[in-house]
Amino acid sequence: MPKDAAHDWILKPLNPPQRQAASADRRPLLIVAGAGTGKTATLVHRVAWLMAGGVDPARILLLTFTRRAAGEMLRRVDAILRRLAEKEASDEAAGGSDEADARSMQRLRSTRVWGGTFHAIATRLLRRFGKAINLAPEFTIHDRTDSEDLMAVVRTELGLAKTDKRFPKKGTCMAIYSRCINARQKLGHALKHHFPWCQDWEEELGKLFDAYVDRKEAGSVLDYDDLLLYWHALLADPKAAERVRGLFDCVLVDEYQDTNVLQAEILYKLCPDGQGLTVVGDDAQSIYAFRAATVRNILDFPKHYPDAQIVTLEQNYRSTQPILDATNRVIGQAKERYRKDLWTERGEGARPWLVHCEDEDDQAEYLIRRILEHREAGIDLRRQAVLFRASHHSMLLEAELSERKIPFHKYGGLKFVETAHVKDLLAFLRLAENPRDVVAGARILPLLPGLGPVKARKLMQTLVDAGGDFTAWKDFKPPAGAEKLWPKLVRLLVDLSGAKEGLPEQVGRVRKFYGPLLEQHYDHAQPRLRDLEQLEQIASRYRSRRRLLEQLTLDPPASTQDLAGPPLLDDDYLVLSTIHSAKGLEWDAVYVIHAADGNIPSDMATNSPEEIEEERRLFYVALTRAKNWLYVCFPLRYYQYGPRRGDRYGFAQRTRFLSDSAVELFQQEVTEGAGEDDAEDEGFGARVTSRSIRRRTKGLWS
DNA sequence: CTGTTGAAATTTTTT
DNA sequence: ATTTCAACAG
C-alpha cells in the first residue's frame, strides 16, 4: 500500500481539526485540546502517522504525565498499526511475501518508542550519558519523603532545629527548595511570593540548601528535582547535548499545561528549532501551579517558536450537552484563557444534579444509594467515580463502603510505597545498592533497640570511610539489647550487597529480619506484614534490584491492588480519586463531593487571585470527567475538629465556583435529612443525628 | 545516648 | 491527626 493510502487510512476516524493535528508537518505544533475532545486519540494517531511515514519508533520521544498514560498511548498506537498491517496484508495478499509482512510488522511496533514521564526519561538518559557531566551512572533516587528526611538531617546538623523562633519544618523547607529549582527562581523571590511567612529565614535557608546539595552529592543521590536539573545540565554541555538531541527525530509532550519552567527549558534545548516537536494541552485544565507548573508555557509556545502551528480541538466526545453547558458556564467565569467553545453532538441527557446533604454522613448515604442504583441499571462500579479535593475527604465514605462490602480503589493520597513499613523494607535494599545513601541508613539503624540517630550517623560515617564495605561494621560493639541482632544485620547487608541471590530471595531475607522489628515499632502489624509478603511476591517481576527501586520511586503504584497488577476483568470496583489524580480520565457517572467553600476552593489556596483561579480550574477538571451523569454534592453541616475551635458543627456554603447562573443549569436535590430542621435548630446550633454520633464515637478508638 | 511523654503548632494537591 | 521539640529517666 502506498504511503499516502496508509496515511489516509490512519486519519479516517478523526475529525478535521484532529486530522490537521495528527498529520501536521514537522514544524512546531501546539494542539490546544479542550476537555474530552479526543486529545489522546489525536496524539496516538499522530504517533502512528509519523511511524507509518517512516519515522523510526526508536527515535520518537513521548513525554507524558504518568507512566501509565505513556503505556496506554503506546498500546493504542500498536493497535492502530496492527490493524494497518493486517489491512496491507489483505490488500496485497497476492504480492507480499510473509517475510516482508513480518518485517513491516516489526518495524511498526511501538515498543521501541521512548515513552514516560519527564522524570523517568531523565533517569534513562542520565544513566547513559551522566558521565559527561560527572554523574556516576549508579546514582540512587530519593522520593519526596527521603528528600525531606535528608533535609531534616541537615537541618539539625546546622543547628536550625533549636532556634528561638520556630524554623520552617522539613516539608516546608523541601517545598521552598523545590520551587526555586522548578520555577528557576531566586530564593528571595520564591519566599516573597509563595512562602511569605518564612522570609525571615532567607539566610539560614540558603545555607541549609547549600548543605543539602552537598550531602546529595556526597551520597551520590538525586532527588526528583535533580532529575530535571541534571537533564537540563546535560543539554547545556555542548557535546552531551549533541548526542542527546541526536537521539530523537520527534518529541511529543502531553499535558503541556502542567509542565514547569525547567521542563520547558529542557524542551527548548532538546528541540532548539522546534522541528518535530508537538505539545498538547489545555490551559483551562492547568492544576499543578503548586508544583511550579505554569500556563505561560502553553501561552508562550507560539512566541518561542514563531513558525509554530496551532490547532484547537473543540468538539467534545465525552459529555452530554447538559453537562457540557454546565461546565462551560463554570469555566466561562475564569479570568484569562485560550478562547474555546466546546460543543458536542451527544444531544440530550440528564441535567447535572446539585445535591444538598445534611452532613457528611448523609452525603455518604446518598452517594451509596445513587451508586448502587446506577449499578442496578447496568453501570458497573468501575464506570463510576467519586472525586474530591483532598485525600482525607473520602475517609468517611471509605469507612461506609467497607462496612457495606462495596469494593473500591482509591487513587491519590498516601501511596503503598510511602507507608512506613514499606519504606523501611526498601531502605534495606537501597542501602545495599548504595551504601553511601545516608537516609537509608538513618532509617534502618535506629530500628534496632538501643541505636539512635547519633550512633546511626557515626556508623554511616564509618561505612562511607570503608568505601561501602559492610564488614567494617563487624567491629562495632552494639548496645545492650542489640547484641543478637547486630551480627545478623551485618551479615544480611554483606550478603545483599554481594547480590548473589535473586530479588525475591533478597526481599525474603529482609522480611525475615525486619518482621519482628516491625511488630515492635508499629501498630496494626498484621496488614503491614501482609504488604511485605506481597512485595516479595511481585519482586520477581523486576529485572534488577536497581530497577525495582527506581520504578517504585518514579512510578509508585497507587494502591496495593495496583501493585498486584492489572485488575482481573471480572472484578468490579468503585473509583475514589483526588481531582488531581483524575486528570485525563473519564467515567459514566461522576460524583464530586465536598463541593463547599473551604474545600473547593481549599482554605489553604485562597491567598491570591491566582490560587483561586487554579482552584476554579480544578473544579472544572472534576466536572468535565463526567460522560452521562454528574452529581455535585456538599454537606450543609460539617464537623469542625481541632483544638482551637473545640468540637462542634459549622455551616458550609456551596462552592463559590457555582454561581447562581451556573446553578440554573443543575437540577437541585435536597436529601432527606437536609434543610427541613432549620427551625428546630434555632438557639441550639447544630442538630446531631444518631448516625453522626455513631460515627464520631467510633473515631475515638479506631 | 536513647526512648518516652507531653505540649504546641500546623493542617492540599504530586513527579 | 501529625510533626516537632523539650524535658526527663535509665
Tab-separated table of C-alpha atoms in Angstrom, chain A residues 174-402:
chain	number	residue	atom	x	y	z
A	174	MET	CA	11.729	20.997	50.807
A	175	ALA	CA	8.809	22.778	49.160
A	176	ILE	CA	10.729	26.048	49.090
A	177	TYR	CA	13.825	24.376	47.674
A	178	SER	CA	11.763	22.594	45.077
A	179	ARG	CA	10.097	25.773	43.930
A	180	CYS	CA	13.428	27.510	43.439
A	181	ILE	CA	14.621	24.655	41.258
A	182	ASN	CA	11.485	24.036	39.232
A	183	ALA	CA	10.464	27.622	38.685
A	184	ARG	CA	14.101	28.690	38.288
A	185	GLN	CA	13.537	31.368	40.884
A	186	LYS	CA	15.868	33.048	43.333
A	187	LEU	CA	15.220	32.073	46.938
A	188	GLY	CA	14.218	35.600	47.867
A	189	HIS	CA	11.671	35.721	45.085
A	190	ALA	CA	10.197	32.340	45.903
A	191	LEU	CA	9.898	33.283	49.556
A	192	LYS	CA	8.284	36.605	48.860
A	193	HIS	CA	5.639	35.233	46.555
A	194	HIS	CA	4.928	31.774	47.853
A	195	PHE	CA	6.204	31.445	51.411
A	196	PRO	CA	5.993	34.956	52.853
A	197	TRP	CA	5.830	33.629	56.419
A	198	CYS	CA	9.347	32.204	56.006
A	199	GLN	CA	11.005	35.357	54.715
A	200	ASP	CA	12.875	35.958	57.960
A	201	TRP	CA	14.821	32.774	57.387
A	202	GLU	CA	16.219	33.538	53.956
A	203	GLU	CA	19.854	33.448	55.001
A	204	GLU	CA	19.540	30.240	57.003
A	205	LEU	CA	17.546	28.581	54.260
A	206	GLY	CA	20.281	29.426	51.793
A	207	LYS	CA	22.848	27.717	53.979
A	208	LEU	CA	20.526	24.786	54.510
A	209	PHE	CA	20.080	24.286	50.787
A	210	ASP	CA	23.824	24.521	50.173
A	211	ALA	CA	24.459	21.813	52.713
A	212	TYR	CA	21.582	19.743	51.370
A	213	VAL	CA	23.023	19.850	47.870
A	214	ASP	CA	26.451	18.859	49.177
A	215	ARG	CA	25.023	15.914	51.044
A	216	LYS	CA	23.214	14.623	47.985
A	217	GLU	CA	26.399	14.890	46.007
A	218	ALA	CA	28.378	13.052	48.678
A	219	GLY	CA	25.822	10.260	48.785
A	220	SER	CA	25.564	10.025	45.005
A	221	VAL	CA	21.852	10.576	45.324
A	222	LEU	CA	19.431	12.501	43.128
A	223	ASP	CA	16.050	13.843	44.166
A	224	TYR	CA	13.107	14.394	41.832
A	225	ASP	CA	14.177	17.919	41.053
A	226	ASP	CA	17.723	16.817	40.299
A	227	LEU	CA	16.497	14.501	37.588
A	228	LEU	CA	15.204	17.507	35.681
A	229	LEU	CA	18.078	19.728	36.716
A	230	TYR	CA	20.728	17.261	35.556
A	231	TRP	CA	18.905	16.599	32.311
A	232	HIS	CA	18.911	20.336	31.830
A	233	ALA	CA	22.629	20.422	32.644
A	234	LEU	CA	23.278	17.583	30.249
A	235	LEU	CA	21.756	19.692	27.495
A	236	ALA	CA	23.894	22.641	28.493
A	237	ASP	CA	27.051	20.624	27.823
A	238	PRO	CA	27.678	21.057	24.095
A	239	LYS	CA	28.994	17.574	23.368
A	240	ALA	CA	26.491	15.710	25.510
A	241	ALA	CA	23.671	17.882	24.207
A	242	GLU	CA	24.510	16.968	20.654
A	243	ARG	CA	24.366	13.270	21.436
A	244	VAL	CA	21.084	13.549	23.320
A	245	ARG	CA	19.480	15.705	20.642
A	246	GLY	CA	20.703	13.273	18.043
A	247	LEU	CA	18.618	10.511	19.582
A	248	PHE	CA	15.253	11.914	18.583
A	249	ASP	CA	13.528	12.974	15.407
A	250	CYS	CA	10.188	13.712	17.040
A	251	VAL	CA	9.275	14.813	20.539
A	252	LEU	CA	5.658	14.813	21.721
A	253	VAL	CA	4.543	16.240	25.062
A	254	ASP	CA	1.194	15.566	26.648
A	255	GLU	CA	-0.417	17.726	29.382
A	256	TYR	CA	1.836	20.607	28.461
A	257	GLN	CA	-0.163	23.000	30.648
A	258	ASP	CA	1.195	21.198	33.682
A	259	THR	CA	4.890	21.488	32.907
A	260	ASN	CA	7.112	23.964	34.716
A	261	VAL	CA	9.739	26.429	33.548
A	262	LEU	CA	12.551	23.935	33.956
A	263	GLN	CA	10.740	21.369	31.840
A	264	ALA	CA	10.024	23.951	29.150
A	265	GLU	CA	13.691	24.895	29.061
A	266	ILE	CA	14.619	21.245	28.693
A	267	LEU	CA	12.323	21.064	25.683
A	268	TYR	CA	13.724	24.240	24.167
A	269	LYS	CA	17.221	22.834	24.432
A	270	LEU	CA	16.149	19.450	23.183
A	271	CYS	CA	14.438	20.974	20.139
A	272	PRO	CA	16.124	24.325	19.526
A	273	ASP	CA	14.350	24.897	16.226
A	274	GLY	CA	11.205	23.053	17.245
A	275	GLN	CA	11.354	20.700	14.284
A	276	GLY	CA	9.390	17.569	15.064
A	277	LEU	CA	8.089	18.988	18.342
A	278	THR	CA	4.412	18.567	19.285
A	279	VAL	CA	2.882	19.754	22.532
A	280	VAL	CA	-0.685	19.138	23.635
A	281	GLY	CA	-2.535	20.781	26.456
A	282	ASP	CA	-5.457	22.767	27.757
A	283	ASP	CA	-4.828	25.956	29.660
A	284	ALA	CA	-8.257	25.571	31.257
A	285	GLN	CA	-7.041	22.405	32.956
A	286	SER	CA	-3.794	23.636	34.436
A	287	ILE	CA	-3.847	22.449	38.038
A	288	TYR	CA	-0.251	21.982	39.089
A	289	ALA	CA	0.906	25.517	39.824
A	290	PHE	CA	1.730	24.385	43.348
A	291	ARG	CA	4.389	22.244	41.752
A	292	ALA	CA	5.634	25.290	39.852
A	293	ALA	CA	3.807	24.402	36.652
A	294	THR	CA	2.879	27.473	34.661
A	295	VAL	CA	0.289	28.141	31.964
A	296	ARG	CA	2.814	30.502	30.452
A	297	ASN	CA	4.495	27.509	28.845
A	298	ILE	CA	1.478	26.831	26.680
A	299	LEU	CA	0.657	30.501	26.138
A	300	ASP	CA	4.232	31.367	25.187
A	301	PHE	CA	4.827	28.393	22.901
A	302	PRO	CA	3.944	30.369	19.749
A	303	LYS	CA	6.217	33.187	20.891
A	304	HIS	CA	9.156	30.911	21.455
A	305	TYR	CA	8.619	29.187	18.106
A	306	PRO	CA	7.329	31.868	15.735
A	307	ASP	CA	6.711	29.318	12.983
A	308	ALA	CA	4.517	27.220	15.278
A	309	GLN	CA	1.199	25.923	14.004
A	310	ILE	CA	-1.732	25.941	16.377
A	311	VAL	CA	-4.662	23.571	16.159
A	312	THR	CA	-7.608	23.893	18.508
A	313	LEU	CA	-9.878	20.954	19.239
A	314	GLU	CA	-13.357	21.962	20.313
A	315	GLN	CA	-15.657	19.078	19.594
A	316	ASN	CA	-16.306	17.217	22.794
A	317	TYR	CA	-16.973	13.487	22.532
A	318	ARG	CA	-17.271	12.778	26.189
A	319	SER	CA	-20.176	14.547	27.795
A	320	THR	CA	-23.824	15.134	27.070
A	321	GLN	CA	-24.950	18.635	26.155
A	322	PRO	CA	-26.489	19.438	29.559
A	323	ILE	CA	-23.242	18.537	31.331
A	324	LEU	CA	-21.218	20.495	28.826
A	325	ASP	CA	-23.473	23.532	29.290
A	326	ALA	CA	-22.796	23.465	32.998
A	327	THR	CA	-19.037	23.003	32.708
A	328	ASN	CA	-18.812	25.727	30.069
A	329	ARG	CA	-20.623	28.058	32.417
A	330	VAL	CA	-18.194	27.289	35.242
A	331	ILE	CA	-15.045	27.825	33.202
A	332	GLY	CA	-16.596	30.824	31.482
A	333	GLN	CA	-16.103	32.715	34.693
A	334	ALA	CA	-12.338	32.179	34.647
A	335	LYS	CA	-10.307	35.336	34.316
A	336	GLU	CA	-7.988	34.512	31.447
A	337	ARG	CA	-7.748	31.640	28.997
A	338	TYR	CA	-7.435	30.500	25.425
A	339	ARG	CA	-10.847	31.012	23.888
A	340	LYS	CA	-12.521	27.672	23.292
A	341	ASP	CA	-16.152	26.830	22.738
A	342	LEU	CA	-16.753	23.215	23.411
A	343	TRP	CA	-19.689	21.613	21.684
A	344	THR	CA	-20.970	18.097	21.285
A	345	GLU	CA	-23.298	16.038	19.168
A	346	ARG	CA	-24.254	13.960	22.169
A	347	GLY	CA	-27.511	15.894	22.495
A	348	GLU	CA	-29.942	15.120	25.260
A	349	GLY	CA	-29.150	13.714	28.639
A	350	ALA	CA	-29.793	14.233	32.290
A	351	ARG	CA	-29.022	17.647	33.686
A	352	PRO	CA	-26.352	17.525	36.344
A	353	TRP	CA	-27.517	17.370	39.938
A	354	LEU	CA	-26.631	19.720	42.732
A	355	VAL	CA	-27.250	17.829	45.929
A	356	HIS	CA	-27.677	19.494	49.292
A	357	CYS	CA	-26.874	16.994	52.002
A	358	GLU	CA	-27.431	17.372	55.681
A	359	ASP	CA	-23.945	16.426	56.745
A	360	GLU	CA	-21.077	14.197	55.731
A	361	ASP	CA	-22.832	11.026	56.826
A	362	ASP	CA	-25.862	11.997	54.855
A	363	GLN	CA	-23.654	12.655	51.859
A	364	ALA	CA	-22.101	9.197	52.106
A	365	GLU	CA	-25.518	7.657	52.449
A	366	TYR	CA	-26.798	9.483	49.388
A	367	LEU	CA	-23.751	8.557	47.310
A	368	ILE	CA	-24.008	4.906	48.097
A	369	ARG	CA	-27.693	4.869	47.252
A	370	ARG	CA	-27.067	6.530	43.886
A	371	ILE	CA	-24.051	4.417	43.069
A	372	LEU	CA	-25.969	1.214	43.720
A	373	GLU	CA	-28.917	2.476	41.692
A	374	HIS	CA	-26.645	3.060	38.732
A	375	ARG	CA	-25.117	-0.357	39.162
A	376	GLU	CA	-28.568	-1.900	39.177
A	377	ALA	CA	-29.202	-0.070	35.922
A	378	GLY	CA	-26.148	-1.676	34.379
A	379	ILE	CA	-23.425	0.847	35.043
A	380	ASP	CA	-20.620	-1.145	36.655
A	381	LEU	CA	-18.888	0.350	39.655
A	382	ARG	CA	-15.726	0.801	37.645
A	383	ARG	CA	-17.573	3.174	35.344
A	384	GLN	CA	-18.365	5.437	38.290
A	385	ALA	CA	-16.044	7.674	40.276
A	386	VAL	CA	-16.176	9.820	43.376
A	387	LEU	CA	-13.889	12.843	43.187
A	388	PHE	CA	-12.692	15.163	45.944
A	389	ARG	CA	-10.204	17.936	46.597
A	390	ALA	CA	-8.153	16.472	49.436
A	391	SER	CA	-7.300	12.873	50.099
A	392	HIS	CA	-8.918	12.806	53.529
A	393	HIS	CA	-12.274	13.981	52.167
A	394	SER	CA	-13.128	10.400	51.342
A	395	MET	CA	-12.350	8.894	54.733
A	396	LEU	CA	-15.898	8.667	55.955
A	397	LEU	CA	-17.108	7.323	52.648
A	398	GLU	CA	-14.367	4.706	52.658
A	399	ALA	CA	-15.436	3.520	56.084
A	400	GLU	CA	-19.023	3.272	54.960
A	401	LEU	CA	-18.100	1.437	51.752
A	402	SER	CA	-16.019	-1.066	53.691
